[in-house]
Structure formats: C-alpha cells, structure tokens
Tab-separated table of N, CA and C in Angstrom:
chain	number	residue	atom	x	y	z
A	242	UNK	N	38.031	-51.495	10.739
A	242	UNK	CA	36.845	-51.177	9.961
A	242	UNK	C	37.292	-50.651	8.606
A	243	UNK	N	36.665	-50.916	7.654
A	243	UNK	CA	37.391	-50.693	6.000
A	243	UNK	C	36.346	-49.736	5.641
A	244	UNK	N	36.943	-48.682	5.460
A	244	UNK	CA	35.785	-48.181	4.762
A	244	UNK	C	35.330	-47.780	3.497
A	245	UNK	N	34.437	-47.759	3.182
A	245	UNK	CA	34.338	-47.952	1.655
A	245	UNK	C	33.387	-46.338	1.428
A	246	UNK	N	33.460	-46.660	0.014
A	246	UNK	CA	32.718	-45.389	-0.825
A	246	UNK	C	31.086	-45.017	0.068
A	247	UNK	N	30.354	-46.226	-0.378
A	247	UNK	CA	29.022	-46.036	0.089
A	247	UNK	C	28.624	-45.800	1.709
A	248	UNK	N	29.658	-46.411	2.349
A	248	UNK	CA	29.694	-46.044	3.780
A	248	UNK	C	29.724	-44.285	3.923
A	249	UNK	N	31.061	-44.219	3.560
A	249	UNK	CA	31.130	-42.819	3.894
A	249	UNK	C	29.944	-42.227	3.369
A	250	UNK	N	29.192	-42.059	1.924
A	250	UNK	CA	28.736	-41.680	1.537
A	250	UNK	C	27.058	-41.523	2.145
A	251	UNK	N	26.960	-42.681	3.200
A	251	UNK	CA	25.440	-42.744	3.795
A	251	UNK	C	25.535	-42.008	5.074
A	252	UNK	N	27.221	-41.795	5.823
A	252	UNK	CA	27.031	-40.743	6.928
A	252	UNK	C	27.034	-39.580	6.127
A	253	UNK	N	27.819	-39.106	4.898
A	253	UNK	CA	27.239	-37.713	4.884
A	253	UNK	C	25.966	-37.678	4.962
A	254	UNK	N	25.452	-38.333	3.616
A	254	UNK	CA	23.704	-37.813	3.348
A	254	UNK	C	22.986	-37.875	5.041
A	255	UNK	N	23.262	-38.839	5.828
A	255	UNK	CA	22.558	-38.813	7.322
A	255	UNK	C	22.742	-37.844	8.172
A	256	UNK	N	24.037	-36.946	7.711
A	256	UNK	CA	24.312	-35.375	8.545
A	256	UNK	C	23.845	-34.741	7.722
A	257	UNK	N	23.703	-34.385	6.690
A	257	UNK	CA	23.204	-33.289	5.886
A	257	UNK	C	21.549	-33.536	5.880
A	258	UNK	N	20.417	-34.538	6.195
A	258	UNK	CA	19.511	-34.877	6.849
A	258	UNK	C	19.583	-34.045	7.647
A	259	UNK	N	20.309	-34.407	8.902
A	259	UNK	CA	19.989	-34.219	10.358
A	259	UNK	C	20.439	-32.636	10.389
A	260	UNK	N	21.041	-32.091	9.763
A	260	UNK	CA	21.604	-30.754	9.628
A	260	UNK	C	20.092	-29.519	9.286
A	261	UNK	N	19.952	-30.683	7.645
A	261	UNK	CA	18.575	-29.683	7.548
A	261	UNK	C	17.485	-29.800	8.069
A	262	UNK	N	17.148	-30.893	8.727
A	262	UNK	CA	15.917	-30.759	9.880
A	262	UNK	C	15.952	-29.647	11.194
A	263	UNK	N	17.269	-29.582	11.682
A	263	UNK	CA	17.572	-29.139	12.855
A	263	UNK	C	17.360	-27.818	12.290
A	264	UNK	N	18.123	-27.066	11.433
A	264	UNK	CA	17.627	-25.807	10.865
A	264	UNK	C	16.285	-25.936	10.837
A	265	UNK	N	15.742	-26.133	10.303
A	265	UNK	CA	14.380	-25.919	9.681
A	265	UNK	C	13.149	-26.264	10.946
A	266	UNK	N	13.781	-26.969	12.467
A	266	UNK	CA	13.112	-26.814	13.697
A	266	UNK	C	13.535	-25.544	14.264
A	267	UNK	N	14.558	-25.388	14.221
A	267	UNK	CA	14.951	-23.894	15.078
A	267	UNK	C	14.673	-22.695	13.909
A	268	UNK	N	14.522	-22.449	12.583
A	268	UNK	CA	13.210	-21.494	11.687
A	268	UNK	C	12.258	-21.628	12.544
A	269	UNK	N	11.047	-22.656	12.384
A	269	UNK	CA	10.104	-22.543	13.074
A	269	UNK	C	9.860	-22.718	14.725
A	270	UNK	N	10.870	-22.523	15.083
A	270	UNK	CA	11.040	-22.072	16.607
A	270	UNK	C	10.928	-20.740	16.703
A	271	UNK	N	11.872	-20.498	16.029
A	271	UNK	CA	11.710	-18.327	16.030
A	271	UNK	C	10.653	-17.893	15.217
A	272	UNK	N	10.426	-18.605	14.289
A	272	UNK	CA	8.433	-18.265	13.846
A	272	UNK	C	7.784	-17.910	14.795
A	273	UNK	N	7.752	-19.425	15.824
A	273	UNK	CA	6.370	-19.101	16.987
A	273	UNK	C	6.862	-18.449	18.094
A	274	UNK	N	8.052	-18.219	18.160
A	274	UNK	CA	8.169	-17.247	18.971
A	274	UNK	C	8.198	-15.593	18.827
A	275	UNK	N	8.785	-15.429	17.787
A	275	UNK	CA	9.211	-13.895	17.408
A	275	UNK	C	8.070	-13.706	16.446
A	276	UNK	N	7.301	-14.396	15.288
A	276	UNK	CA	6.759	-13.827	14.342
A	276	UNK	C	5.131	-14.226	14.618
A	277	UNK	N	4.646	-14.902	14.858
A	277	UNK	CA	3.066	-15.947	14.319
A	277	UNK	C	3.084	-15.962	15.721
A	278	UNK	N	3.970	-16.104	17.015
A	278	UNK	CA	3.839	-16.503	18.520
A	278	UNK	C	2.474	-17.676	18.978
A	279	UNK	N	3.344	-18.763	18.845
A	279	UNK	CA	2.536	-19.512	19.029
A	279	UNK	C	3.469	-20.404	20.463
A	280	UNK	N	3.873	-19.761	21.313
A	280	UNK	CA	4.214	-20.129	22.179
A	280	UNK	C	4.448	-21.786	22.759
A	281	UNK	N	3.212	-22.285	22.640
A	281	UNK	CA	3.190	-23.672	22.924
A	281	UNK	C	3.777	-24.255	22.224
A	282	UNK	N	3.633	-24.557	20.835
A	282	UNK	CA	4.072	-25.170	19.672
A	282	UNK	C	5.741	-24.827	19.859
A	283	UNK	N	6.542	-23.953	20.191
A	283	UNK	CA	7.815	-23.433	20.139
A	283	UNK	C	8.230	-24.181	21.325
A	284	UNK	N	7.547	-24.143	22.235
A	284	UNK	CA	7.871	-25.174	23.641
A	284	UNK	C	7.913	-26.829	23.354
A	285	UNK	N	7.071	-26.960	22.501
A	285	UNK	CA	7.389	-28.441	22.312
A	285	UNK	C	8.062	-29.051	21.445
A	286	UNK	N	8.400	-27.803	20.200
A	286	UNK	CA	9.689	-28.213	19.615
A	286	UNK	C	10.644	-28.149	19.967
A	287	UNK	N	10.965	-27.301	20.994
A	287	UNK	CA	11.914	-26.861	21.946
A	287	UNK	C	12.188	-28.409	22.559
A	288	UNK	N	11.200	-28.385	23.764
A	288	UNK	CA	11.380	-29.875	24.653
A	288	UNK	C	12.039	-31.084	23.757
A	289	UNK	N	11.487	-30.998	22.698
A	289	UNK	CA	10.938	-32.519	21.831
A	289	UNK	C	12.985	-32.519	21.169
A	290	UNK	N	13.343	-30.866	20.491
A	290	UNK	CA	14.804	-31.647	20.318
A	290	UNK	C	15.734	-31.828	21.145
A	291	UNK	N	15.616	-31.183	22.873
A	291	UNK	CA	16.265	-31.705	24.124
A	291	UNK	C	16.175	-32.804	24.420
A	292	UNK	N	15.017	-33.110	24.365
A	292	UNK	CA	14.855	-34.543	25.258
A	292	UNK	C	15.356	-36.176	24.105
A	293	UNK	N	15.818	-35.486	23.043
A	293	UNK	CA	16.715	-36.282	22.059
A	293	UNK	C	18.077	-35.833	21.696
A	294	UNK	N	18.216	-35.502	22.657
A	294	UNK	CA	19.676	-35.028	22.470
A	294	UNK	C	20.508	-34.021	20.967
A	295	UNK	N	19.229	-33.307	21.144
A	295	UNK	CA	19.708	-32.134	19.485
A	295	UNK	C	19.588	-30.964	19.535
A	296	UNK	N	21.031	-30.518	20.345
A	296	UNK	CA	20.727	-29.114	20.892
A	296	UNK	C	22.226	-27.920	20.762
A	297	UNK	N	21.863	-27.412	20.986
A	297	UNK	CA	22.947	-26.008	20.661
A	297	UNK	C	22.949	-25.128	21.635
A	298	UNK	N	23.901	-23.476	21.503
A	298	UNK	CA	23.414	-22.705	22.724
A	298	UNK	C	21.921	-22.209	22.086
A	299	UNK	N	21.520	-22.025	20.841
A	299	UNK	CA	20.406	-21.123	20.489
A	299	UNK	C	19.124	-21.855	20.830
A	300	UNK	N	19.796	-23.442	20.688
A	300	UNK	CA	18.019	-23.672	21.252
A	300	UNK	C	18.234	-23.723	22.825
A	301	UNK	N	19.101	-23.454	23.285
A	301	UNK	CA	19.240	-23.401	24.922
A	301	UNK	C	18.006	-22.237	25.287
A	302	UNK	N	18.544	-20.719	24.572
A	302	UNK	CA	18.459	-19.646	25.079
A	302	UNK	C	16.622	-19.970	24.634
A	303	UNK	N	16.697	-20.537	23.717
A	303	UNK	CA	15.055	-20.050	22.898
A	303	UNK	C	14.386	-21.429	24.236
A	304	UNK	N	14.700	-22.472	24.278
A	304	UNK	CA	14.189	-23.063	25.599
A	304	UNK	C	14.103	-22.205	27.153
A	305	UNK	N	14.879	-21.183	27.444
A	305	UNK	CA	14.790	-20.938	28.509
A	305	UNK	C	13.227	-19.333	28.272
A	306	UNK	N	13.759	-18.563	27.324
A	306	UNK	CA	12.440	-18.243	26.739
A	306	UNK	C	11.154	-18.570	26.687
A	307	UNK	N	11.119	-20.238	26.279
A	307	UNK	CA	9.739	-20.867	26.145
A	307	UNK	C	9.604	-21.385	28.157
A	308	UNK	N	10.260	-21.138	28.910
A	308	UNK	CA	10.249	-21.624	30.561
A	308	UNK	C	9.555	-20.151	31.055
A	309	UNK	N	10.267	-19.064	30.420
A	309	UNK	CA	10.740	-17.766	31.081
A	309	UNK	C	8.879	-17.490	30.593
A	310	UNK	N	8.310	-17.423	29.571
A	310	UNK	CA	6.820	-17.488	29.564
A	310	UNK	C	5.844	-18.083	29.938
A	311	UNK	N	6.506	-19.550	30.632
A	311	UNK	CA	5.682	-20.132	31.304
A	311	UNK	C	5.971	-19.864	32.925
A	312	UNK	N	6.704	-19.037	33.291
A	312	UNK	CA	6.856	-18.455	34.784
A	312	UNK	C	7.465	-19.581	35.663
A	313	UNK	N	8.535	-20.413	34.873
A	313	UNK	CA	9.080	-21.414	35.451
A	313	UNK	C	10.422	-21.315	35.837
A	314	UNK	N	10.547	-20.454	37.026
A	314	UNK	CA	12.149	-19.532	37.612
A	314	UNK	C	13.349	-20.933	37.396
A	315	UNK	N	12.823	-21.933	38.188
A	315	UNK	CA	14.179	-22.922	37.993
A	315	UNK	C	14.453	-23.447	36.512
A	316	UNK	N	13.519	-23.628	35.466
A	316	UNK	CA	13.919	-24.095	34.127
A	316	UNK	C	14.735	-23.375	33.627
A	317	UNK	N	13.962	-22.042	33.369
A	317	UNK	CA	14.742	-20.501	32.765
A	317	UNK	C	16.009	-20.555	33.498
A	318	UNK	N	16.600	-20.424	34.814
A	318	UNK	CA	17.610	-20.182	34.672
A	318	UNK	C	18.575	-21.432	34.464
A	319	UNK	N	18.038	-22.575	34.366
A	319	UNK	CA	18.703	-23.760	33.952
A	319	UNK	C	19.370	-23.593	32.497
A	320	UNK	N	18.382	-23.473	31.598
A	320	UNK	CA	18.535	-23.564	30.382
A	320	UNK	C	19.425	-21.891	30.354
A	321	UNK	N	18.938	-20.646	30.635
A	321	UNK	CA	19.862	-19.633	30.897
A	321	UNK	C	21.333	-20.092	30.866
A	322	UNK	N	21.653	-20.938	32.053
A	322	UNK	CA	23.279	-20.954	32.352
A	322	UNK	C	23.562	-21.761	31.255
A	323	UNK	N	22.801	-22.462	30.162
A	323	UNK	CA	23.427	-23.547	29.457
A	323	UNK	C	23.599	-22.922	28.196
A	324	UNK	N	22.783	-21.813	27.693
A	324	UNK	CA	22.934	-21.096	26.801
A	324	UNK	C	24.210	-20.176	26.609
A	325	UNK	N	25.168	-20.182	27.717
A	325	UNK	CA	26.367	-19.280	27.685
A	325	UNK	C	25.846	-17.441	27.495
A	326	UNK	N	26.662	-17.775	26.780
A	326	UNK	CA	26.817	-15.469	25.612
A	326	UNK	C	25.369	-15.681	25.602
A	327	UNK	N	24.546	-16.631	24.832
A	327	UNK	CA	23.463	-16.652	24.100
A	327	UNK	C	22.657	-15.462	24.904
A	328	UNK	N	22.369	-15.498	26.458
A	328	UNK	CA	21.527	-15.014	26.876
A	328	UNK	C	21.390	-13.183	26.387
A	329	UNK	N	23.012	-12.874	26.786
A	329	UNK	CA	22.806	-11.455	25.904
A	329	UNK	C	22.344	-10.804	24.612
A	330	UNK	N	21.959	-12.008	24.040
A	330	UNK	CA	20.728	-11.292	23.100
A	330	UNK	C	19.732	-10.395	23.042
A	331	UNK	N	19.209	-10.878	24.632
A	331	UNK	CA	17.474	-10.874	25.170
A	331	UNK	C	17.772	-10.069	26.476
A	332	UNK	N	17.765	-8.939	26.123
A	332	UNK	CA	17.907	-7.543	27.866
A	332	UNK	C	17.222	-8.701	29.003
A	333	UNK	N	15.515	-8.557	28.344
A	333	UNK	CA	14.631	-9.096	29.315
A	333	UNK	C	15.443	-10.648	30.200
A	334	UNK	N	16.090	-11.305	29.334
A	334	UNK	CA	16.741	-12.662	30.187
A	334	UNK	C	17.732	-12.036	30.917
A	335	UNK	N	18.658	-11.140	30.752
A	335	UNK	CA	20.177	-10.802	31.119
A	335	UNK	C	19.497	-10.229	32.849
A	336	UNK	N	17.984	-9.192	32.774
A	336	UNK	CA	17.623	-8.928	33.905
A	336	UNK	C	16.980	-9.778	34.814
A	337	UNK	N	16.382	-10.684	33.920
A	337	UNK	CA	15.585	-11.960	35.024
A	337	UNK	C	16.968	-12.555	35.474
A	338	UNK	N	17.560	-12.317	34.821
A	338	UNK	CA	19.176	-13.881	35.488
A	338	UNK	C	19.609	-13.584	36.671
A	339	UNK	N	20.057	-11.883	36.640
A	339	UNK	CA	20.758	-11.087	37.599
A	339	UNK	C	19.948	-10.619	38.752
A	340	UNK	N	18.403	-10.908	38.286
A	340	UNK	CA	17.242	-10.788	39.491
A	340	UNK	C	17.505	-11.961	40.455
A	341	UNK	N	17.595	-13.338	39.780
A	341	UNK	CA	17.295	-14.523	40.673
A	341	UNK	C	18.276	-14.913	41.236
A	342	UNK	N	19.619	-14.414	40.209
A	342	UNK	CA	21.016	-15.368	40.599
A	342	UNK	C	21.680	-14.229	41.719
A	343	UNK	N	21.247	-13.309	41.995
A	343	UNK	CA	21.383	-12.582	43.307
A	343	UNK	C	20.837	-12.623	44.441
C-alpha cells in the first residue's frame, strides 16, 4: 500500500472527527447526569456509543450509573467490572459492587 499525502491526511482529519464527537458525547453525558439530570437522554447516549463500538473506562462507569438508576443489578455490575479503577470515583458504586459481588 503506498501511501500518499492526502491519504494520511483524510485518517487524521477522520480521528480528530471521531475524537471530537466522542468528547463532546461524554460532556453531555455528565451534563445529564451530574448537572441538568436528564437521566434518560444520558442512557441513550450511553447505549447508542456501546452498541457502536465507542467506548472507554469512563463511559463504562457512566453506563453502569445510567443501569445502577434504572435498578438493573446484572447491567450495573457488568458495565462496573468493565469500568476497572473507574468505579472508585462513585462511593455509592464501590458499595453496590461489594453488596452484590458478595
């Protein structure tokens, strides 16, 4: 494969795209969760960049959050174990974890 100027040049601009969208979903993830709480809306931005494969530990932890309010024990601790450290952010997750996973 040869690669040329404009090649390279259309994967950056397509990561630096995909870079600032993903920021700017996980901003308004912690909007509706921490500030405006719009719960639902945070759940389906949540779902919507999992179920496309665009994810991190922070939207792990903020997915198991948007489970952990909908009283959904097996999601939360799904997304919990996938979030790693993340969970020690949030007391309230570190005690639901050590409630269920005991």
């Amino acid at each position: 494969l040869e690669i040329k100027k404009n090649y390279i040049y259309l994967i950056e601009f397509a990561n630096s795209i995909a870079s600032k969208y993903y920021k700017l979903c996980i901003n308004n993830i912690e909007d509706y969760l921490f500030t405006n709480i719009n719960k639902k809306k945070a759940f389906d931005l949540c779902l919507f960049l999992v179920n496309n494969n665009i994810y991190d530990r922070k939207l792990f932890i903020y997915t198991a959050i948007c489970y952990y309010y909908k009283n959904n024990v097996d999601k939360t601790i799904e997304f919990i174990d996938k979030s790693d450290y993340m969970v020690n952010k949030y007391k309230i997750l570190v005690d639901f974890y050590k409630q269920y996973k005991h």
